[in-house]
Amino acid sequence: GDIVYLHRVSKRYPGGHDALNDVTLTLEQGEMAFLTGHSGAGKSTLLKLIALIERPSRGQVVVNNQNIAQVRRHQVARYRRNVGVIFQNFNLLNDRTVFDNVALPLVIRGETRDTIARRVRAALDTVGLLDKERQYPMVLSGGEQQRVGIARAIVAKPPLILADEPTGNLDPALSAEIMELFQRFNEVGVSLLIATHDVELIRSMPYREIALQSGQVLDRAAAAPFESGG
Ligand code: ADP
Ligand code: ADP
């Protein structure tokens, strides 16, 4: 089945033109796909709709078989437990240690100290940062900071990960490392939708590319993993 299904979705910001215009697409359970397009194409907006950071103006967004129009404001935090989000600028809290940054989603949902410690260390181990748990983000390299952001996104083991230009601030070697991490998550069944304008980085990677231009999907056939009827 599909983990993400957008049906004829449009998004108009107040006073603006359509950031997304009649977008239909699917992401299969267990699939990793790239969302590409120039700056302003609508990539961030599309991810924000799935993460319930923004609401669509028209159309339906279905995630994990749930029409997310039905997620009420007070239910959004609970909904987001199932969606890990990774940002270009890392969005780390600079006055908290690496451990505390990664722990945040678990603290918010009231997990016990033991559970938090166990899962934070498992997440840091996954991204290769176990030895940095007492450091503060500012002393880490860009690649390390992004791996902290990734550890935070995976610490609650969400089935879906959204990444918005996750390698936008990283050099090519570090970008490749981050992509390898994503591939490893995908190999254990996590679904990923990764927005990037870095066509060089993803050129040799065997994943579907959904291309946006001016708020529309360029090639409708590429918006679903199989031909219609499949
Ligand atoms: P991308 O991520 O591909 O760069 P965005 O989704 O950020 O594209 O932006 C798509 C379009 O929507 C752009 O024209 C952008 O200026 C506009 N836009 C994005 N966010 C807002 C907002 N909060 N208010 C008004 N316009 C916005
Ligand atoms: P990105 O390139 O990573 O999408 P942007 O610099 O386009 O980031 O946008 C940064 C923030 O500003 C986002 O939250 C986006 O929604 C918002 N934004 C983008 N374009 C506009 C706009 N025209 N008006 C208001 N907010 C915008």
Coordinates of C-alpha atoms and ligand atoms in Angstrom, one line a residue:
G1 CA 0.0 0.0 0.0
D2 CA 0.9 3.7 0.0
I3 CA 2.3 5.4 3.0
V4 CA 1.7 8.9 1.4
Y5 CA -1.0 9.7 -1.0
L6 CA -1.7 13.2 -2.3
H7 CA -4.8 13.7 -4.4
R8 CA -5.2 16.9 -6.4
V9 CA -3.5 19.0 -3.7
S10 CA -3.1 22.7 -4.1
K11 CA -1.6 25.2 -1.6
R12 CA -2.0 28.9 -1.8
Y13 CA -0.3 31.0 0.9
P14 CA -2.2 34.1 2.0
G15 CA -1.7 36.7 -0.6
G16 CA 0.3 34.5 -2.9
H17 CA 0.0 32.4 -6.0
D18 CA -0.3 28.6 -5.8
A19 CA 2.8 27.1 -4.2
L20 CA 1.4 23.7 -5.2
N21 CA -1.1 23.4 -8.0
D22 CA -3.2 20.2 -8.4
V23 CA -0.5 17.7 -7.2
T24 CA -1.3 14.0 -7.2
L25 CA 1.4 11.6 -6.1
T26 CA 2.1 8.5 -4.0
L27 CA 4.9 7.2 -1.9
E28 CA 4.8 3.4 -1.3
Q29 CA 5.2 1.8 2.0
G30 CA 8.9 1.1 2.3
E31 CA 9.9 3.3 -0.6
M32 CA 12.6 5.9 -0.8
A33 CA 12.0 8.7 -3.4
F34 CA 13.5 12.1 -4.2
L35 CA 11.5 15.3 -4.6
T36 CA 13.4 17.5 -7.0
G37 CA 13.0 21.0 -8.5
H38 CA 14.4 24.4 -8.4
S39 CA 14.1 26.8 -5.5
G40 CA 10.5 27.9 -5.2
A41 CA 9.1 24.8 -7.0
G42 CA 7.1 23.8 -4.0
K43 CA 9.2 21.0 -2.4
S44 CA 9.2 22.5 1.2
T45 CA 5.5 23.2 0.9
L46 CA 4.7 19.6 -0.1
L47 CA 6.7 18.2 2.8
K48 CA 5.1 20.7 5.2
L49 CA 1.7 19.5 4.2
I50 CA 2.6 15.9 4.9
A51 CA 4.2 16.9 8.3
L52 CA 1.1 19.0 9.1
I53 CA 3.1 22.1 9.4
E54 CA 0.8 23.6 6.8
R55 CA -2.7 22.7 5.6
P56 CA -3.7 22.3 1.9
S57 CA -6.0 24.8 0.3
R58 CA -7.6 22.0 -1.8
G59 CA -7.3 18.3 -2.2
Q60 CA -6.5 15.4 0.1
V61 CA -3.4 14.2 1.9
V62 CA -3.6 10.7 3.2
V63 CA -0.7 9.4 5.4
N64 CA -0.6 5.9 6.9
N65 CA -4.2 5.4 5.6
Q66 CA -5.3 8.5 7.6
N67 CA -6.9 11.5 5.9
I68 CA -4.9 14.1 7.7
A69 CA -7.6 16.7 7.3
Q70 CA -9.2 14.8 10.2
V71 CA -6.3 15.4 12.5
R72 CA -7.4 18.1 14.8
R73 CA -5.0 20.8 16.1
H74 CA -4.6 19.1 19.5
Q75 CA -3.8 15.8 17.8
V76 CA -1.0 17.1 15.6
A77 CA 1.7 16.3 18.1
R78 CA 0.6 12.7 18.3
Y79 CA 0.4 12.5 14.5
R80 CA 3.9 13.8 14.2
R81 CA 5.3 10.9 16.2
N82 CA 5.0 8.9 13.1
V83 CA 6.8 11.4 10.9
G84 CA 10.5 12.2 11.3
V85 CA 11.5 15.5 9.8
I86 CA 15.0 16.6 8.9
F87 CA 15.8 20.2 7.9
Q88 CA 18.6 21.8 5.9
N89 CA 19.7 24.1 8.7
F90 CA 19.6 21.2 11.3
N91 CA 17.2 23.1 13.6
L92 CA 19.2 22.0 16.7
L93 CA 19.0 23.7 20.1
N94 CA 22.4 25.2 20.7
D95 CA 22.1 25.4 24.4
R96 CA 21.4 21.7 24.8
T97 CA 23.8 18.8 24.5
V98 CA 23.7 16.4 21.6
F99 CA 22.1 13.9 23.9
D100 CA 19.3 16.3 25.0
N101 CA 18.7 17.4 21.4
V102 CA 18.1 13.8 20.3
A103 CA 16.1 13.0 23.4
L104 CA 13.6 15.8 22.8
P105 CA 10.9 13.9 20.9
L106 CA 11.0 11.2 23.6
V107 CA 10.9 13.7 26.5
I108 CA 7.9 15.4 24.9
R109 CA 6.0 12.2 24.8
G110 CA 6.8 11.4 28.4
E111 CA 9.1 8.4 28.0
T112 CA 11.0 7.1 31.1
R113 CA 14.6 8.1 31.7
D114 CA 15.7 4.6 31.0
T115 CA 13.9 4.3 27.7
I116 CA 15.2 7.7 26.7
A117 CA 18.8 6.9 27.5
R118 CA 18.6 3.6 25.7
R119 CA 17.0 4.9 22.5
V120 CA 19.0 8.1 22.3
R121 CA 22.2 6.0 22.5
A122 CA 20.9 3.6 19.9
A123 CA 20.1 6.6 17.6
L124 CA 23.5 8.2 18.2
D125 CA 25.2 4.8 17.5
T126 CA 23.3 4.5 14.2
V127 CA 24.6 7.9 13.0
G128 CA 28.1 7.3 14.4
L129 CA 28.0 10.0 17.1
L130 CA 28.0 8.0 20.3
D131 CA 31.1 9.6 21.5
K132 CA 29.7 13.2 21.1
E133 CA 26.6 12.9 23.4
R134 CA 27.9 15.4 25.9
Q135 CA 29.0 18.0 23.3
Y136 CA 27.1 21.0 22.2
P137 CA 26.0 21.4 18.6
M138 CA 28.2 24.5 17.9
V139 CA 31.4 22.6 18.4
L140 CA 30.4 19.9 15.8
S141 CA 31.1 20.0 12.1
G142 CA 28.2 20.6 9.7
G143 CA 28.1 16.9 8.8
E144 CA 28.0 16.0 12.5
Q145 CA 25.3 18.5 13.2
Q146 CA 23.2 17.0 10.4
R147 CA 23.7 13.6 11.9
V148 CA 22.4 14.8 15.2
G149 CA 19.3 16.1 13.4
I150 CA 18.9 12.7 11.8
A151 CA 19.3 10.9 15.1
R152 CA 16.6 13.1 16.5
A153 CA 14.3 12.3 13.6
I154 CA 14.8 8.5 14.0
V155 CA 14.9 8.2 17.8
A156 CA 11.2 7.5 18.0
K157 CA 11.4 5.0 15.1
P158 CA 8.9 6.7 12.8
P159 CA 7.8 4.7 9.7
L160 CA 8.1 7.8 7.5
I161 CA 11.0 10.3 7.2
L162 CA 10.8 13.6 5.4
A163 CA 14.0 15.5 4.6
D164 CA 14.1 19.0 3.3
E165 CA 17.4 19.7 1.5
P166 CA 19.2 17.6 4.1
T167 CA 22.6 18.0 2.4
G168 CA 22.1 21.7 1.3
N169 CA 24.7 22.9 3.7
L170 CA 27.2 20.0 3.3
D171 CA 30.0 19.3 0.9
P172 CA 29.7 16.4 -1.6
A173 CA 31.5 13.8 0.5
L174 CA 29.4 14.5 3.6
S175 CA 26.3 14.6 1.4
A176 CA 27.1 11.1 0.1
E177 CA 27.5 9.9 3.7
I178 CA 24.1 11.3 4.6
M179 CA 22.5 9.6 1.6
E180 CA 24.1 6.3 2.6
L181 CA 22.5 6.7 6.0
F182 CA 19.1 7.2 4.4
Q183 CA 19.7 4.1 2.3
R184 CA 20.4 2.1 5.4
F185 CA 17.1 3.3 7.0
N186 CA 15.3 2.4 3.8
E187 CA 16.8 -1.1 3.9
V188 CA 15.1 -1.8 7.2
G189 CA 11.8 -0.7 5.9
V190 CA 11.5 3.0 6.6
S191 CA 9.8 5.1 3.9
L192 CA 11.7 8.3 2.9
L193 CA 10.8 11.4 0.9
I194 CA 13.8 13.5 0.4
A195 CA 13.7 17.0 -1.2
T196 CA 16.8 18.1 -3.0
H197 CA 17.9 20.3 -5.8
D198 CA 21.2 18.5 -6.0
V199 CA 20.8 16.5 -9.2
E200 CA 24.5 15.5 -9.2
L201 CA 24.2 13.9 -5.8
I202 CA 21.2 11.7 -6.7
R203 CA 22.1 11.0 -10.4
S204 CA 23.6 7.6 -9.7
M205 CA 21.1 6.5 -7.0
P206 CA 18.4 4.0 -8.0
Y207 CA 15.4 5.7 -6.5
R208 CA 12.4 7.3 -8.1
E209 CA 12.5 11.0 -8.7
I210 CA 9.4 13.1 -8.4
A211 CA 10.1 16.4 -10.2
L212 CA 8.2 19.6 -9.3
Q213 CA 8.2 22.7 -11.4
S214 CA 6.2 25.8 -10.4
G215 CA 4.0 23.8 -8.0
Q216 CA 3.2 21.0 -10.4
V217 CA 4.5 17.4 -10.9
L218 CA 6.5 17.5 -14.2
D219 CA 6.0 13.9 -15.3
R220 CA 2.8 12.5 -14.0
A221 CA 3.9 9.0 -14.7
A222 CA 6.7 9.5 -12.2
A223 CA 4.3 10.5 -9.5
A224 CA 3.4 6.9 -8.8
P225 CA 5.7 3.9 -8.5
F226 CA 3.8 1.9 -11.0
E227 CA 1.9 2.6 -14.2
S228 CA -1.8 3.3 -13.7
G229 CA -3.6 0.1 -13.1
G230 CA -0.6 -1.5 -11.3
Ligands
ADP1 P1 11.0 25.0 -2.6 O1 11.1 24.2 -1.3 O2 10.9 24.1 -3.8 O3 12.1 26.0 -2.7 P2 8.7 26.3 -1.4 O4 7.7 25.3 -1.1 O5 9.6 26.8 -0.3 O6 9.6 25.8 -2.6 O7 8.0 27.6 -2.0 C1 7.1 27.4 -3.1 C2 6.5 28.8 -3.4 O8 5.7 29.2 -2.3 C3 7.5 29.9 -3.5 O9 7.0 30.8 -4.5 C4 7.6 30.5 -2.2 O10 8.0 31.8 -2.2 C5 6.2 30.4 -1.7 N1 6.1 30.3 -0.3 C6 6.6 29.3 0.5 N2 6.3 29.5 1.8 C7 5.5 30.6 1.8 C8 4.8 31.3 2.9 N3 4.9 30.9 4.1 N4 4.1 32.4 2.5 C9 4.0 32.8 1.3 N5 4.6 32.2 0.2 C10 5.4 31.1 0.5
ADP2 P1 13.9 26.5 1.6 O1 14.6 27.0 0.4 O2 14.6 25.6 2.5 O3 12.5 26.0 1.2 P2 13.1 29.2 2.1 O4 14.3 30.1 2.3 O5 12.5 29.2 0.8 O6 13.6 27.8 2.5 O7 12.0 29.5 3.1 C1 12.3 29.6 4.5 C2 11.0 29.8 5.2 O8 10.3 31.0 4.7 C3 10.1 28.7 5.1 O9 9.4 28.4 6.2 C4 9.1 29.1 4.0 O10 7.9 28.5 4.1 C5 9.1 30.6 4.2 N1 8.9 31.3 3.0 C6 9.4 31.0 1.8 N2 9.0 31.9 0.8 C7 8.2 32.8 1.5 C8 7.5 33.9 1.1 N3 7.4 34.3 -0.2 N4 6.7 34.6 2.0 C9 6.8 34.2 3.3 N5 7.4 33.1 3.7 C10 8.1 32.4 2.8

